[in-house]
Short mmCIF file of C-alpha atoms in Angstrom, two decimals:
data_model
loop_
_atom_site.label_atom_id
_atom_site.label_comp_id
_atom_site.label_asym_id
_atom_site.label_seq_id
_atom_site.Cartn_x
_atom_site.Cartn_y
_atom_site.Cartn_z
CA LEU T 1 5.59 -0.10 5.77
CA PHE T 2 2.59 0.60 3.50
CA PHE T 3 0.90 2.78 5.89
CA PHE T 4 3.66 4.98 7.19
CA PRO T 5 4.25 7.07 4.06
CA ILE T 6 0.43 7.95 4.15
CA PHE T 7 0.65 8.83 8.03
CA TRP T 8 3.65 11.08 7.39
CA MET T 9 1.86 12.95 4.40
CA VAL T 10 -1.08 13.51 6.64
CA LEU T 11 0.98 14.44 9.52
CA THR T 12 3.05 16.81 7.42
CA SER T 13 -0.09 18.41 6.06
CA PHE T 14 -0.91 19.90 9.46
CA LYS T 15 2.77 21.48 9.98
CA THR T 16 4.28 24.68 8.94
CA GLU T 17 6.81 24.86 6.18
CA LEU T 18 9.47 25.05 9.10
CA GLN T 19 8.10 22.12 11.00
CA ALA T 20 7.94 20.22 7.84
CA ILE T 21 11.72 20.54 7.09
CA ALA T 22 12.67 20.40 10.67
CA ILE T 23 15.61 18.16 11.59
CA PRO T 24 15.06 15.93 13.61
CA PRO T 25 11.52 15.47 12.26
CA LYS T 26 8.83 16.72 14.74
CA LEU T 27 6.10 14.14 15.78
CA PHE T 28 4.52 16.27 18.25
CA PHE T 29 3.51 19.93 17.25
CA GLU T 30 0.55 22.21 17.21
CA PRO T 31 -1.27 21.31 14.21
CA THR T 32 -2.36 24.13 11.65
CA PHE T 33 -5.06 24.11 8.99
CA GLU T 34 -3.25 27.04 7.07
CA ASN T 35 -2.08 24.77 4.25
CA PHE T 36 -5.42 23.49 3.46
CA ALA T 37 -6.99 27.06 3.58
CA LEU T 38 -4.33 27.83 1.22
CA VAL T 39 -5.00 25.15 -1.19
CA GLU T 40 -8.78 26.14 -1.16
CA GLU T 41 -7.95 29.56 -1.95
CA ARG T 42 -5.43 29.35 -4.53
CA THR T 43 -7.43 26.52 -6.52
CA ASP T 44 -10.58 25.17 -7.39
CA TYR T 45 -10.28 21.99 -5.70
CA PHE T 46 -13.75 20.77 -6.38
CA ARG T 47 -13.37 21.32 -10.04
CA TYR T 48 -10.38 19.17 -10.06
CA ALA T 49 -12.06 16.39 -7.92
CA LEU T 50 -15.01 16.15 -10.23
CA ASN T 51 -12.67 15.93 -13.26
CA SER T 52 -10.92 12.93 -11.54
CA ILE T 53 -14.36 11.27 -10.61
CA ILE T 54 -15.62 11.79 -14.02
CA THR T 55 -12.41 10.46 -15.94
CA SER T 56 -11.71 7.57 -13.75
CA PHE T 57 -15.27 6.06 -13.45
CA GLY T 58 -15.94 7.13 -17.09
CA GLY T 59 -12.67 5.53 -18.41
CA THR T 60 -13.37 2.25 -16.26
CA ALA T 61 -17.02 2.17 -17.60
CA LEU T 62 -15.89 2.36 -21.34
CA ALA T 63 -13.10 -0.14 -20.93
CA MET T 64 -15.67 -2.61 -19.00
CA LEU T 65 -18.16 -2.18 -21.74
CA ILE T 66 -15.45 -3.26 -24.30
CA ALA T 67 -13.73 -5.97 -22.02
CA ILE T 68 -16.70 -7.77 -20.68
CA PRO T 69 -18.08 -9.26 -24.12
CA SER T 70 -14.40 -9.58 -25.41
CA ALA T 71 -13.33 -11.79 -22.49
CA TYR T 72 -16.62 -13.60 -22.72
CA ALA T 73 -15.89 -14.65 -26.19
CA MET T 74 -12.12 -15.53 -25.40
CA ALA T 75 -13.39 -17.48 -22.45
CA PHE T 76 -15.98 -19.48 -23.87
CA SER T 77 -15.12 -19.57 -27.55
CA PRO T 78 -11.38 -19.75 -27.64
CA GLY T 79 -9.58 -20.33 -30.64
CA ARG T 80 -5.96 -21.45 -31.32
CA HIS T 81 -4.46 -18.18 -30.71
CA THR T 82 -6.62 -16.78 -27.96
CA LYS T 83 -3.73 -16.88 -25.49
CA ASP T 84 -1.34 -15.31 -27.94
CA ILE T 85 -3.88 -12.49 -28.41
CA LEU T 86 -4.07 -11.85 -24.76
CA LEU T 87 -0.24 -11.92 -24.29
CA TRP T 88 0.03 -9.36 -27.19
CA MET T 89 -2.70 -7.29 -25.56
CA LEU T 90 -0.52 -7.37 -22.24
CA SER T 91 2.66 -6.72 -24.03
CA THR T 92 1.35 -3.33 -25.07
CA LYS T 93 1.71 -2.20 -21.56
CA MET T 94 5.45 -2.67 -21.94
CA LEU T 95 5.44 0.37 -24.45
CA PRO T 96 6.46 3.61 -22.68
CA ALA T 97 3.70 6.10 -22.76
CA VAL T 98 6.18 8.73 -23.70
CA GLY T 99 6.81 6.79 -27.00
CA VAL T 100 3.22 7.48 -28.10
CA LEU T 101 2.79 10.83 -26.64
CA MET T 102 3.50 12.99 -29.75
CA PRO T 103 1.06 11.37 -32.20
CA ILE T 104 -1.70 11.21 -29.61
CA TYR T 105 -1.12 14.78 -28.78
CA LEU T 106 -1.32 15.52 -32.37
CA ILE T 107 -4.42 13.55 -32.93
CA CYS T 108 -6.09 15.35 -29.79
CA GLN T 109 -4.92 18.65 -31.18
CA LYS T 110 -6.35 17.95 -34.65
CA LEU T 111 -9.76 16.86 -33.29
CA GLU T 112 -9.84 19.81 -30.77
CA LEU T 113 -9.84 17.31 -27.79
CA LEU T 114 -6.89 18.60 -25.97
CA ASP T 115 -7.72 19.71 -22.19
CA THR T 116 -11.19 17.72 -22.59
CA ARG T 117 -12.54 15.02 -20.26
CA PHE T 118 -13.61 13.13 -23.38
CA ALA T 119 -9.97 12.68 -24.59
CA LEU T 120 -9.02 11.39 -21.10
CA ILE T 121 -11.88 8.95 -20.80
CA VAL T 122 -11.13 7.27 -24.02
CA ILE T 123 -7.22 7.40 -23.31
CA PHE T 124 -7.76 5.97 -19.63
CA ALA T 125 -9.99 3.29 -21.11
CA LEU T 126 -7.53 2.21 -23.67
CA ILE T 127 -4.63 2.09 -21.44
CA ASN T 128 -6.46 -0.21 -18.89
CA LEU T 129 -8.06 -2.25 -21.22
CA PRO T 130 -5.27 -5.12 -21.41
CA ILE T 131 -5.13 -5.48 -17.77
CA ILE T 132 -8.92 -5.62 -17.40
CA MET T 133 -9.35 -8.11 -20.31
CA MET T 134 -6.60 -10.54 -18.58
CA ILE T 135 -8.37 -10.31 -15.34
CA LEU T 136 -11.75 -10.76 -16.52
CA PHE T 137 -10.72 -13.65 -18.75
CA ASN T 138 -9.46 -15.55 -15.70
CA TYR T 139 -12.38 -14.89 -13.78
CA PHE T 140 -14.88 -16.00 -16.50
CA ARG T 141 -12.78 -19.11 -17.16
CA GLU T 142 -13.92 -20.05 -13.48
CA ILE T 143 -17.56 -20.41 -14.46
CA PRO T 144 -18.56 -23.90 -15.46
CA LYS T 145 -19.25 -24.23 -19.21
CA GLU T 146 -22.13 -26.51 -18.42
CA ILE T 147 -24.29 -23.61 -17.12
CA LEU T 148 -23.97 -21.84 -20.35
CA GLU T 149 -24.68 -24.97 -22.45
CA ALA T 150 -27.97 -25.59 -20.31
CA SER T 151 -28.84 -21.96 -20.98
CA ARG T 152 -28.31 -22.17 -24.64
CA MET T 153 -30.44 -25.28 -24.79
CA ASP T 154 -33.20 -23.08 -23.10
CA GLY T 155 -32.81 -20.65 -26.05
CA THR T 156 -30.91 -17.86 -24.17
CA SER T 157 -29.17 -15.37 -26.69
CA THR T 158 -25.62 -14.31 -26.37
CA PHE T 159 -26.53 -10.99 -25.00
CA GLY T 160 -28.77 -12.91 -22.24
CA GLU T 161 -25.92 -15.10 -21.57
CA ILE T 162 -23.54 -12.26 -20.69
CA THR T 163 -26.11 -10.24 -18.79
CA GLN T 164 -28.12 -12.87 -16.92
CA ILE T 165 -25.71 -15.63 -16.33
CA VAL T 166 -22.01 -14.55 -16.70
CA MET T 167 -22.18 -11.27 -15.06
CA PRO T 168 -24.11 -12.20 -12.18
CA LEU T 169 -22.00 -15.21 -11.58
CA ALA T 170 -18.80 -13.17 -11.74
CA TRP T 171 -20.00 -10.01 -10.20
CA GLY T 172 -17.46 -10.18 -7.29
CA GLY T 173 -14.57 -10.42 -10.06
CA ILE T 174 -15.98 -7.55 -12.21
CA ALA T 175 -16.52 -5.48 -9.15
CA SER T 176 -12.87 -5.92 -7.91
CA THR T 177 -11.58 -5.51 -11.54
CA ALA T 178 -13.59 -2.17 -12.02
CA LEU T 179 -12.27 -0.97 -8.40
CA LEU T 180 -8.76 -1.73 -9.50
CA SER T 181 -9.02 0.26 -12.70
CA ILE T 182 -10.67 3.15 -10.72
CA VAL T 183 -7.66 3.39 -8.50
CA LEU T 184 -5.17 2.97 -11.28
CA LEU T 185 -6.94 5.92 -13.42
CA TRP T 186 -7.35 8.02 -10.32
CA ASN T 187 -3.44 8.00 -9.78
CA GLU T 188 -2.71 8.18 -13.71
CA ALA T 189 -0.37 11.26 -13.91
CA PHE T 190 1.17 11.08 -17.32
CA TRP T 191 -1.67 11.75 -19.46
CA SER T 192 -3.34 13.86 -17.14
CA ILE T 193 -0.36 16.46 -16.97
CA ASN T 194 0.43 16.30 -20.53
CA LEU T 195 -3.06 16.65 -22.20
CA THR T 196 -4.86 18.93 -19.76
CA SER T 197 -4.51 22.27 -18.32
CA ALA T 198 -7.27 24.36 -16.89
CA ASP T 199 -10.49 22.71 -17.83
CA ALA T 200 -10.10 19.04 -17.72
CA GLY T 201 -7.22 19.00 -15.07
CA THR T 202 -7.49 16.06 -12.65
CA LEU T 203 -6.23 16.08 -8.91
CA VAL T 204 -2.91 14.60 -10.01
CA ALA T 205 -2.39 17.77 -12.16
CA LEU T 206 -3.41 19.82 -9.16
CA VAL T 207 -0.74 18.01 -7.14
CA ALA T 208 1.93 18.68 -9.85
CA SER T 209 1.00 22.58 -10.14
CA PHE T 210 2.32 22.67 -6.38
CA SER T 211 5.97 22.10 -7.89
CA SER T 212 7.23 25.65 -8.54
CA PRO T 213 10.63 27.26 -9.56
CA GLU T 214 11.03 28.50 -5.86
CA GLY T 215 11.17 24.88 -4.85
CA LEU T 216 8.98 22.46 -3.05
CA PHE T 217 7.00 23.48 -0.35
CA TRP T 218 6.51 20.21 1.49
CA ALA T 219 3.76 21.10 4.01
CA LYS T 220 1.43 22.58 1.16
CA LEU T 221 2.37 19.69 -1.15
CA SER T 222 1.32 17.27 1.60
CA ALA T 223 -1.91 18.99 2.14
CA VAL T 224 -2.84 18.89 -1.66
CA SER T 225 -1.64 15.41 -1.78
CA THR T 226 -4.03 14.41 1.25
CA LEU T 227 -6.75 16.06 -0.50
CA ALA T 228 -6.12 14.21 -3.53
CA CYS T 229 -5.86 10.75 -1.90
CA ALA T 230 -8.75 11.13 0.45
CA PRO T 231 -11.62 10.55 -1.92
CA ILE T 232 -10.42 7.33 -3.37
CA VAL T 233 -9.36 5.99 0.01
CA VAL T 234 -12.74 6.62 1.33
CA PHE T 235 -14.38 5.06 -1.74
CA GLY T 236 -12.08 1.81 -1.18
CA TRP T 237 -13.19 1.63 2.49
CA PHE T 238 -16.96 1.53 1.36
CA CYS T 239 -16.15 -1.05 -1.51
CA GLN T 240 -13.99 -3.49 0.63
CA ARG T 241 -16.55 -6.20 0.61
CA GLN T 242 -16.81 -6.19 -3.11
CA LEU T 243 -12.91 -6.26 -3.37
CA VAL T 244 -12.49 -9.04 -1.05
CA GLN T 245 -15.26 -10.98 -2.64
CA GLY T 246 -13.44 -10.40 -6.04
CA LEU T 247 -10.07 -11.48 -4.70
CA THR T 248 -11.48 -14.82 -3.42
CA PHE T 249 -13.58 -15.42 -6.34
CA GLY T 250 -12.93 -18.83 -7.76
CA ALA T 251 -11.01 -20.24 -4.56
CA VAL T 252 -11.60 -23.76 -3.21
CA LYS T 253 -14.36 -23.66 -0.80
#
């Protein structure tokens, strides 16, 4: 069920436009690379891909930089309202993005940050921060507090506890959280389309640009979608070990 849409998208990308809309659908046909060639001629694919890499990885790095010490403080020095704060942070994800589009757009316009990677990195970090905080908080709570108490008796600083004890012990969880964030940001469409155009457009914006007044050309749209998905799919394959390790972190052994 999950794989079939991807399979059909890739299959359609090698069809002609007539084959793509044929009824009944054709499973056997002579493949063509015409659609991929047209995407390469019509657009600067590598620039869009570079923008996606920079913004998704940059947004994740910024969010992790904020979330790791924050989750550490909430997990090991909780207050009366720690859970309420976490719930409030998570509740901000319920706010429709379109509700804050205008003020954010005007702020970026005033600061001359429209169509810049920097603006996307900051916004991407903020929209993923609640989820990252909640996940890391749960991972950090699995670490025995006695380990930190022993390190404090040895004179370890707070920074040393985070970098030398908490992060190595929770590395699987941190890696899987970062991978999840990268995937979410890679697919983020709303802010990419509304705040970028030519210079900082991501692969999502490239896919959206193939929707024209003449209609949807399914073969070409499938080709550009395949090219947009391919980098993050390959990246996920290489990071399977960290992802599985993170998902099983804290399980009963």
